[in-house]
Amino acid sequence: MTAPHWIIHLPTTLTSQDAATGLAAALRDSLAHVTAFDFGETTLSEEDSQHLRHRVWCDARLDDGRRCGLREGHPGPCGALPTR
């Protein structure tokens, strides 16, 4: 049996889903080197509706084993974000 993974719920003072998505992208970009984070599984929810979550990233598997780094519901084919 594997140990359970933990979720960090980080409330913000942001008042729009677009602003929260932008913050999630900034956090992913600045903390991508920290292997403890799985940014592909990032979800957002309103403060009083935490049971209703919105995926931020598509996260579909690509042919090379990586995951799609584009926003959920993106137009066109999936693709990974460029590596730094």
Backbone atoms as SQL, in Angstrom:
CREATE TABLE atoms (id INTEGER PRIMARY KEY, chain TEXT, resi INTEGER, resn TEXT, atom TEXT, x REAL, y REAL, z REAL);
INSERT INTO atoms VALUES
  (1, 'A', 1, 'MET', 'N', 0.847, -1.180, 0.000),
  (2, 'A', 1, 'MET', 'CA', 0.000, 0.000, 0.000),
  (3, 'A', 1, 'MET', 'C', 0.890, 1.240, 0.000),
  (4, 'A', 2, 'THR', 'N', 0.564, 2.189, -0.838),
  (5, 'A', 2, 'THR', 'CA', 1.347, 3.424, -0.892),
  (6, 'A', 2, 'THR', 'C', 0.782, 4.446, 0.085),
  (7, 'A', 3, 'ALA', 'N', 1.665, 5.320, 0.524),
  (8, 'A', 3, 'ALA', 'CA', 1.240, 6.382, 1.445),
  (9, 'A', 3, 'ALA', 'C', 0.323, 7.364, 0.716),
  (10, 'A', 4, 'PRO', 'N', -0.654, 7.946, 1.413),
  (11, 'A', 4, 'PRO', 'CA', -1.551, 8.912, 0.771),
  (12, 'A', 4, 'PRO', 'C', -0.815, 10.191, 0.410),
  (13, 'A', 5, 'HIS', 'N', -1.244, 10.808, -0.652),
  (14, 'A', 5, 'HIS', 'CA', -0.706, 12.116, -1.042),
  (15, 'A', 5, 'HIS', 'C', -1.536, 13.193, -0.351),
  (16, 'A', 6, 'TRP', 'N', -0.940, 14.342, -0.154),
  (17, 'A', 6, 'TRP', 'CA', -1.622, 15.433, 0.540),
  (18, 'A', 6, 'TRP', 'C', -1.908, 16.576, -0.419),
  (19, 'A', 7, 'ILE', 'N', -3.004, 17.271, -0.203),
  (20, 'A', 7, 'ILE', 'CA', -3.433, 18.417, -1.003),
  (21, 'A', 7, 'ILE', 'C', -3.271, 19.667, -0.154),
  (22, 'A', 8, 'ILE', 'N', -2.700, 20.711, -0.738),
  (23, 'A', 8, 'ILE', 'CA', -2.585, 21.996, -0.054),
  (24, 'A', 8, 'ILE', 'C', -3.662, 22.916, -0.614),
  (25, 'A', 9, 'HIS', 'N', -4.571, 23.358, 0.220),
  (26, 'A', 9, 'HIS', 'CA', -5.604, 24.307, -0.194),
  (27, 'A', 9, 'HIS', 'C', -5.094, 25.686, 0.202),
  (28, 'A', 10, 'LEU', 'N', -4.917, 26.541, -0.761),
  (29, 'A', 10, 'LEU', 'CA', -4.310, 27.852, -0.543),
  (30, 'A', 10, 'LEU', 'C', -5.305, 28.950, -0.911),
  (31, 'A', 11, 'PRO', 'N', -6.075, 29.446, 0.036),
  (32, 'A', 11, 'PRO', 'CA', -7.044, 30.508, -0.265),
  (33, 'A', 11, 'PRO', 'C', -6.340, 31.783, -0.747),
  (34, 'A', 12, 'THR', 'N', -7.043, 32.541, -1.558),
  (35, 'A', 12, 'THR', 'CA', -6.515, 33.814, -2.069),
  (36, 'A', 12, 'THR', 'C', -7.543, 34.920, -1.803),
  (37, 'A', 13, 'THR', 'N', -7.139, 36.130, -2.105),
  (38, 'A', 13, 'THR', 'CA', -8.063, 37.263, -2.016),
  (39, 'A', 13, 'THR', 'C', -8.603, 37.636, -3.395),
  (40, 'A', 14, 'LEU', 'N', -8.313, 36.812, -4.405),
  (41, 'A', 14, 'LEU', 'CA', -8.742, 37.101, -5.777),
  (42, 'A', 14, 'LEU', 'C', -10.251, 36.910, -5.904),
  (43, 'A', 15, 'THR', 'N', -10.861, 37.688, -6.783),
  (44, 'A', 15, 'THR', 'CA', -12.321, 37.648, -6.903),
  (45, 'A', 15, 'THR', 'C', -12.817, 37.204, -8.278),
  (46, 'A', 16, 'SER', 'N', -11.915, 36.698, -9.136),
  (47, 'A', 16, 'SER', 'CA', -12.368, 36.173, -10.429),
  (48, 'A', 16, 'SER', 'C', -11.614, 34.892, -10.765),
  (49, 'A', 17, 'GLN', 'N', -12.281, 34.025, -11.519),
  (50, 'A', 17, 'GLN', 'CA', -11.656, 32.768, -11.933),
  (51, 'A', 17, 'GLN', 'C', -10.463, 33.041, -12.845),
  (52, 'A', 18, 'ASP', 'N', -10.563, 34.052, -13.711),
  (53, 'A', 18, 'ASP', 'CA', -9.442, 34.387, -14.596),
  (54, 'A', 18, 'ASP', 'C', -8.214, 34.807, -13.797),
  (55, 'A', 19, 'ALA', 'N', -8.411, 35.615, -12.757),
  (56, 'A', 19, 'ALA', 'CA', -7.280, 36.053, -11.932),
  (57, 'A', 19, 'ALA', 'C', -6.671, 34.862, -11.184),
  (58, 'A', 20, 'ALA', 'N', -7.520, 33.959, -10.674),
  (59, 'A', 20, 'ALA', 'CA', -7.015, 32.778, -9.974),
  (60, 'A', 20, 'ALA', 'C', -6.257, 31.856, -10.927),
  (61, 'A', 21, 'THR', 'N', -6.745, 31.727, -12.154),
  (62, 'A', 21, 'THR', 'CA', -6.047, 30.924, -13.159),
  (63, 'A', 21, 'THR', 'C', -4.694, 31.549, -13.482),
  (64, 'A', 22, 'GLY', 'N', -4.651, 32.861, -13.603),
  (65, 'A', 22, 'GLY', 'CA', -3.386, 33.551, -13.850),
  (66, 'A', 22, 'GLY', 'C', -2.389, 33.336, -12.716),
  (67, 'A', 23, 'LEU', 'N', -2.866, 33.368, -11.479),
  (68, 'A', 23, 'LEU', 'CA', -1.990, 33.108, -10.341),
  (69, 'A', 23, 'LEU', 'C', -1.489, 31.670, -10.370),
  (70, 'A', 24, 'ALA', 'N', -2.368, 30.721, -10.701),
  (71, 'A', 24, 'ALA', 'CA', -1.955, 29.319, -10.802),
  (72, 'A', 24, 'ALA', 'C', -0.855, 29.160, -11.852),
  (73, 'A', 25, 'ALA', 'N', -0.985, 29.864, -12.978),
  (74, 'A', 25, 'ALA', 'CA', 0.043, 29.807, -14.021),
  (75, 'A', 25, 'ALA', 'C', 1.355, 30.410, -13.528),
  (76, 'A', 26, 'ALA', 'N', 1.286, 31.519, -12.822),
  (77, 'A', 26, 'ALA', 'CA', 2.494, 32.147, -12.292),
  (78, 'A', 26, 'ALA', 'C', 3.180, 31.244, -11.268),
  (79, 'A', 27, 'LEU', 'N', 2.397, 30.598, -10.415),
  (80, 'A', 27, 'LEU', 'CA', 2.970, 29.667, -9.445),
  (81, 'A', 27, 'LEU', 'C', 3.617, 28.485, -10.142),
  (82, 'A', 28, 'ARG', 'N', 2.951, 27.947, -11.160),
  (83, 'A', 28, 'ARG', 'CA', 3.528, 26.826, -11.915),
  (84, 'A', 28, 'ARG', 'C', 4.837, 27.240, -12.558),
  (85, 'A', 29, 'ASP', 'N', 4.866, 28.416, -13.167),
  (86, 'A', 29, 'ASP', 'CA', 6.081, 28.871, -13.844),
  (87, 'A', 29, 'ASP', 'C', 7.235, 29.091, -12.860),
  (88, 'A', 30, 'SER', 'N', 6.926, 29.659, -11.711),
  (89, 'A', 30, 'SER', 'CA', 7.997, 29.980, -10.772),
  (90, 'A', 30, 'SER', 'C', 8.407, 28.795, -9.904),
  (91, 'A', 31, 'LEU', 'N', 7.546, 27.800, -9.751),
  (92, 'A', 31, 'LEU', 'CA', 7.852, 26.668, -8.881),
  (93, 'A', 31, 'LEU', 'C', 7.988, 25.343, -9.639),
  (94, 'A', 32, 'ALA', 'N', 8.142, 25.424, -10.950),
  (95, 'A', 32, 'ALA', 'CA', 8.214, 24.205, -11.769),
  (96, 'A', 32, 'ALA', 'C', 9.378, 23.299, -11.371),
  (97, 'A', 33, 'HIS', 'N', 10.407, 23.864, -10.787),
  (98, 'A', 33, 'HIS', 'CA', 11.576, 23.074, -10.391),
  (99, 'A', 33, 'HIS', 'C', 11.342, 22.247, -9.122),
  (100, 'A', 34, 'VAL', 'N', 10.248, 22.494, -8.413),
  (101, 'A', 34, 'VAL', 'CA', 9.946, 21.761, -7.186),
  (102, 'A', 34, 'VAL', 'C', 9.151, 20.509, -7.564),
  (103, 'A', 35, 'THR', 'N', 9.785, 19.355, -7.443),
  (104, 'A', 35, 'THR', 'CA', 9.164, 18.116, -7.914),
  (105, 'A', 35, 'THR', 'C', 8.025, 17.624, -7.027),
  (106, 'A', 36, 'ALA', 'N', 7.832, 18.213, -5.867),
  (107, 'A', 36, 'ALA', 'CA', 6.743, 17.802, -4.976),
  (108, 'A', 36, 'ALA', 'C', 5.380, 18.269, -5.471),
  (109, 'A', 37, 'PHE', 'N', 5.350, 19.216, -6.402),
  (110, 'A', 37, 'PHE', 'CA', 4.085, 19.740, -6.906),
  (111, 'A', 37, 'PHE', 'C', 3.661, 19.016, -8.171),
  (112, 'A', 38, 'ASP', 'N', 2.365, 18.740, -8.298),
  (113, 'A', 38, 'ASP', 'CA', 1.787, 18.192, -9.520),
  (114, 'A', 38, 'ASP', 'C', 0.825, 19.241, -10.062),
  (115, 'A', 39, 'PHE', 'N', 1.370, 20.194, -10.793),
  (116, 'A', 39, 'PHE', 'CA', 0.554, 21.310, -11.267),
  (117, 'A', 39, 'PHE', 'C', -0.501, 20.872, -12.271),
  (118, 'A', 40, 'GLY', 'N', -0.324, 19.735, -12.912),
  (119, 'A', 40, 'GLY', 'CA', -1.320, 19.247, -13.860),
  (120, 'A', 40, 'GLY', 'C', -2.663, 18.972, -13.217),
  (121, 'A', 41, 'GLU', 'N', -2.667, 18.733, -11.931),
  (122, 'A', 41, 'GLU', 'CA', -3.897, 18.428, -11.209),
  (123, 'A', 41, 'GLU', 'C', -4.507, 19.657, -10.536),
  (124, 'A', 42, 'THR', 'N', -4.036, 20.850, -10.849),
  (125, 'A', 42, 'THR', 'CA', -4.522, 22.072, -10.210),
  (126, 'A', 42, 'THR', 'C', -5.998, 22.304, -10.523),
  (127, 'A', 43, 'THR', 'N', -6.758, 22.587, -9.476),
  (128, 'A', 43, 'THR', 'CA', -8.172, 22.940, -9.631),
  (129, 'A', 43, 'THR', 'C', -8.448, 24.226, -8.864),
  (130, 'A', 44, 'LEU', 'N', -9.510, 24.900, -9.245),
  (131, 'A', 44, 'LEU', 'CA', -9.950, 26.120, -8.572),
  (132, 'A', 44, 'LEU', 'C', -11.382, 25.925, -8.089),
  (133, 'A', 45, 'SER', 'N', -11.723, 26.611, -7.010),
  (134, 'A', 45, 'SER', 'CA', -13.103, 26.612, -6.556),
  (135, 'A', 45, 'SER', 'C', -13.406, 27.939, -5.888),
  (136, 'A', 46, 'GLU', 'N', -14.679, 28.306, -5.903),
  (137, 'A', 46, 'GLU', 'CA', -15.096, 29.493, -5.166),
  (138, 'A', 46, 'GLU', 'C', -15.069, 29.168, -3.675),
  (139, 'A', 47, 'GLU', 'N', -14.817, 30.180, -2.873),
  (140, 'A', 47, 'GLU', 'CA', -14.673, 30.000, -1.427),
  (141, 'A', 47, 'GLU', 'C', -15.852, 29.248, -0.800),
  (142, 'A', 48, 'ASP', 'N', -17.063, 29.590, -1.192),
  (143, 'A', 48, 'ASP', 'CA', -18.245, 28.974, -0.591),
  (144, 'A', 48, 'ASP', 'C', -18.777, 27.779, -1.383),
  (145, 'A', 49, 'SER', 'N', -18.052, 27.369, -2.413),
  (146, 'A', 49, 'SER', 'CA', -18.447, 26.211, -3.226),
  (147, 'A', 49, 'SER', 'C', -17.227, 25.331, -3.482),
  (148, 'A', 50, 'GLN', 'N', -16.532, 24.970, -2.428),
  (149, 'A', 50, 'GLN', 'CA', -15.284, 24.232, -2.598),
  (150, 'A', 50, 'GLN', 'C', -15.500, 22.822, -3.135),
  (151, 'A', 51, 'HIS', 'N', -16.717, 22.320, -3.090),
  (152, 'A', 51, 'HIS', 'CA', -17.028, 21.018, -3.661),
  (153, 'A', 51, 'HIS', 'C', -17.106, 21.067, -5.190),
  (154, 'A', 52, 'LEU', 'N', -17.249, 22.264, -5.767),
  (155, 'A', 52, 'LEU', 'CA', -17.344, 22.443, -7.207),
  (156, 'A', 52, 'LEU', 'C', -16.001, 22.968, -7.723),
  (157, 'A', 53, 'ARG', 'N', -15.201, 22.075, -8.268),
  (158, 'A', 53, 'ARG', 'CA', -13.834, 22.434, -8.688),
  (159, 'A', 53, 'ARG', 'C', -13.736, 22.554, -10.202),
  (160, 'A', 54, 'HIS', 'N', -12.876, 23.467, -10.645),
  (161, 'A', 54, 'HIS', 'CA', -12.637, 23.720, -12.068),
  (162, 'A', 54, 'HIS', 'C', -11.178, 23.392, -12.363),
  (163, 'A', 55, 'ARG', 'N', -10.958, 22.482, -13.309),
  (164, 'A', 55, 'ARG', 'CA', -9.580, 22.136, -13.705),
  (165, 'A', 55, 'ARG', 'C', -8.936, 23.338, -14.386),
  (166, 'A', 56, 'VAL', 'N', -7.643, 23.528, -14.156),
  (167, 'A', 56, 'VAL', 'CA', -6.914, 24.627, -14.783),
  (168, 'A', 56, 'VAL', 'C', -6.217, 24.146, -16.053),
  (169, 'A', 57, 'TRP', 'N', -5.579, 22.989, -16.000),
  (170, 'A', 57, 'TRP', 'CA', -4.793, 22.487, -17.134),
  (171, 'A', 57, 'TRP', 'C', -5.476, 21.273, -17.750),
  (172, 'A', 58, 'CYS', 'N', -5.278, 21.091, -19.032),
  (173, 'A', 58, 'CYS', 'CA', -5.822, 19.940, -19.756),
  (174, 'A', 58, 'CYS', 'C', -5.227, 18.644, -19.185),
  (175, 'A', 59, 'ASP', 'N', -3.930, 18.547, -19.091),
  (176, 'A', 59, 'ASP', 'CA', -3.208, 17.439, -18.466),
  (177, 'A', 59, 'ASP', 'C', -3.355, 16.102, -19.180),
  (178, 'A', 60, 'ALA', 'N', -3.806, 16.090, -20.453),
  (179, 'A', 60, 'ALA', 'CA', -3.907, 14.834, -21.210),
  (180, 'A', 60, 'ALA', 'C', -2.503, 14.305, -21.508),
  (181, 'A', 61, 'ARG', 'N', -2.359, 12.996, -21.551),
  (182, 'A', 61, 'ARG', 'CA', -1.064, 12.390, -21.870),
  (183, 'A', 61, 'ARG', 'C', -0.722, 12.631, -23.342),
  (184, 'A', 62, 'LEU', 'N', 0.532, 13.013, -23.566),
  (185, 'A', 62, 'LEU', 'CA', 1.039, 13.200, -24.925),
  (186, 'A', 62, 'LEU', 'C', 1.807, 11.944, -25.339),
  (187, 'A', 63, 'ASP', 'N', 2.120, 11.814, -26.623),
  (188, 'A', 63, 'ASP', 'CA', 2.805, 10.628, -27.133),
  (189, 'A', 63, 'ASP', 'C', 4.161, 10.401, -26.475),
  (190, 'A', 64, 'ASP', 'N', 4.843, 11.476, -26.079),
  (191, 'A', 64, 'ASP', 'CA', 6.185, 11.337, -25.502),
  (192, 'A', 64, 'ASP', 'C', 6.158, 11.087, -23.991),
  (193, 'A', 65, 'GLY', 'N', 4.966, 10.878, -23.420),
  (194, 'A', 65, 'GLY', 'CA', 4.854, 10.588, -21.995),
  (195, 'A', 65, 'GLY', 'C', 4.612, 11.811, -21.123),
  (196, 'A', 66, 'ARG', 'N', 4.880, 13.003, -21.678),
  (197, 'A', 66, 'ARG', 'CA', 4.589, 14.218, -20.899),
  (198, 'A', 66, 'ARG', 'C', 3.088, 14.456, -20.905),
  (199, 'A', 67, 'ARG', 'N', 2.679, 15.522, -20.241),
  (200, 'A', 67, 'ARG', 'CA', 1.260, 15.867, -20.198),
  (201, 'A', 67, 'ARG', 'C', 1.034, 17.219, -20.864),
  (202, 'A', 68, 'CYS', 'N', -0.159, 17.410, -21.384),
  (203, 'A', 68, 'CYS', 'CA', -0.513, 18.678, -22.011),
  (204, 'A', 68, 'CYS', 'C', -0.465, 19.774, -20.947),
  (205, 'A', 69, 'GLY', 'N', 0.232, 20.852, -21.257),
  (206, 'A', 69, 'GLY', 'CA', 0.357, 21.961, -20.326),
  (207, 'A', 69, 'GLY', 'C', -0.537, 23.133, -20.672),
  (208, 'A', 70, 'LEU', 'N', -1.437, 22.934, -21.626),
  (209, 'A', 70, 'LEU', 'CA', -2.331, 24.012, -22.038),
  (210, 'A', 70, 'LEU', 'C', -3.537, 24.074, -21.109),
  (211, 'A', 71, 'ARG', 'N', -4.233, 25.184, -21.165),
  (212, 'A', 71, 'ARG', 'CA', -5.394, 25.368, -20.289),
  (213, 'A', 71, 'ARG', 'C', -6.505, 24.395, -20.643),
  (214, 'A', 72, 'GLU', 'N', -7.281, 24.025, -19.636),
  (215, 'A', 72, 'GLU', 'CA', -8.438, 23.142, -19.831),
  (216, 'A', 72, 'GLU', 'C', -9.367, 23.746, -20.884),
  (217, 'A', 73, 'GLY', 'N', -9.850, 22.916, -21.807),
  (218, 'A', 73, 'GLY', 'CA', -10.766, 23.382, -22.841),
  (219, 'A', 73, 'GLY', 'C', -10.089, 24.141, -23.973),
  (220, 'A', 74, 'HIS', 'N', -8.768, 24.012, -24.102),
  (221, 'A', 74, 'HIS', 'CA', -8.034, 24.751, -25.139),
  (222, 'A', 74, 'HIS', 'C', -8.470, 24.327, -26.537),
  (223, 'A', 75, 'PRO', 'N', -8.382, 25.253, -27.503),
  (224, 'A', 75, 'PRO', 'CA', -8.681, 24.872, -28.893),
  (225, 'A', 75, 'PRO', 'C', -7.488, 24.142, -29.504),
  (226, 'A', 76, 'GLY', 'N', -7.739, 23.324, -30.480),
  (227, 'A', 76, 'GLY', 'CA', -6.666, 22.654, -31.208),
  (228, 'A', 76, 'GLY', 'C', -6.042, 21.506, -30.437),
  (229, 'A', 77, 'PRO', 'N', -4.933, 20.978, -30.995),
  (230, 'A', 77, 'PRO', 'CA', -4.314, 19.799, -30.399),
  (231, 'A', 77, 'PRO', 'C', -3.593, 20.112, -29.091),
  (232, 'A', 78, 'CYS', 'N', -3.433, 19.080, -28.294),
  (233, 'A', 78, 'CYS', 'CA', -2.706, 19.216, -27.038),
  (234, 'A', 78, 'CYS', 'C', -1.217, 19.441, -27.303),
  (235, 'A', 79, 'GLY', 'N', -0.565, 20.047, -26.342),
  (236, 'A', 79, 'GLY', 'CA', 0.865, 20.281, -26.452),
  (237, 'A', 79, 'GLY', 'C', 1.475, 20.573, -25.090),
  (238, 'A', 80, 'ALA', 'N', 2.733, 20.246, -24.946),
  (239, 'A', 80, 'ALA', 'CA', 3.434, 20.502, -23.685),
  (240, 'A', 80, 'ALA', 'C', 3.958, 21.921, -23.687),
  (241, 'A', 81, 'LEU', 'N', 4.137, 22.459, -22.507),
  (242, 'A', 81, 'LEU', 'CA', 4.793, 23.765, -22.394),
  (243, 'A', 81, 'LEU', 'C', 6.267, 23.585, -22.703),
  (244, 'A', 82, 'PRO', 'N', 6.909, 24.580, -23.290),
  (245, 'A', 82, 'PRO', 'CA', 8.353, 24.463, -23.551),
  (246, 'A', 82, 'PRO', 'C', 9.113, 24.327, -22.248),
  (247, 'A', 83, 'THR', 'N', 10.165, 23.514, -22.260),
  (248, 'A', 83, 'THR', 'CA', 10.998, 23.388, -21.075),
  (249, 'A', 83, 'THR', 'C', 12.003, 24.516, -21.023),
  (250, 'A', 84, 'ARG', 'N', 12.388, 24.880, -19.824),
  (251, 'A', 84, 'ARG', 'CA', 13.341, 25.978, -19.645),
  (252, 'A', 84, 'ARG', 'C', 14.751, 25.480, -19.657);
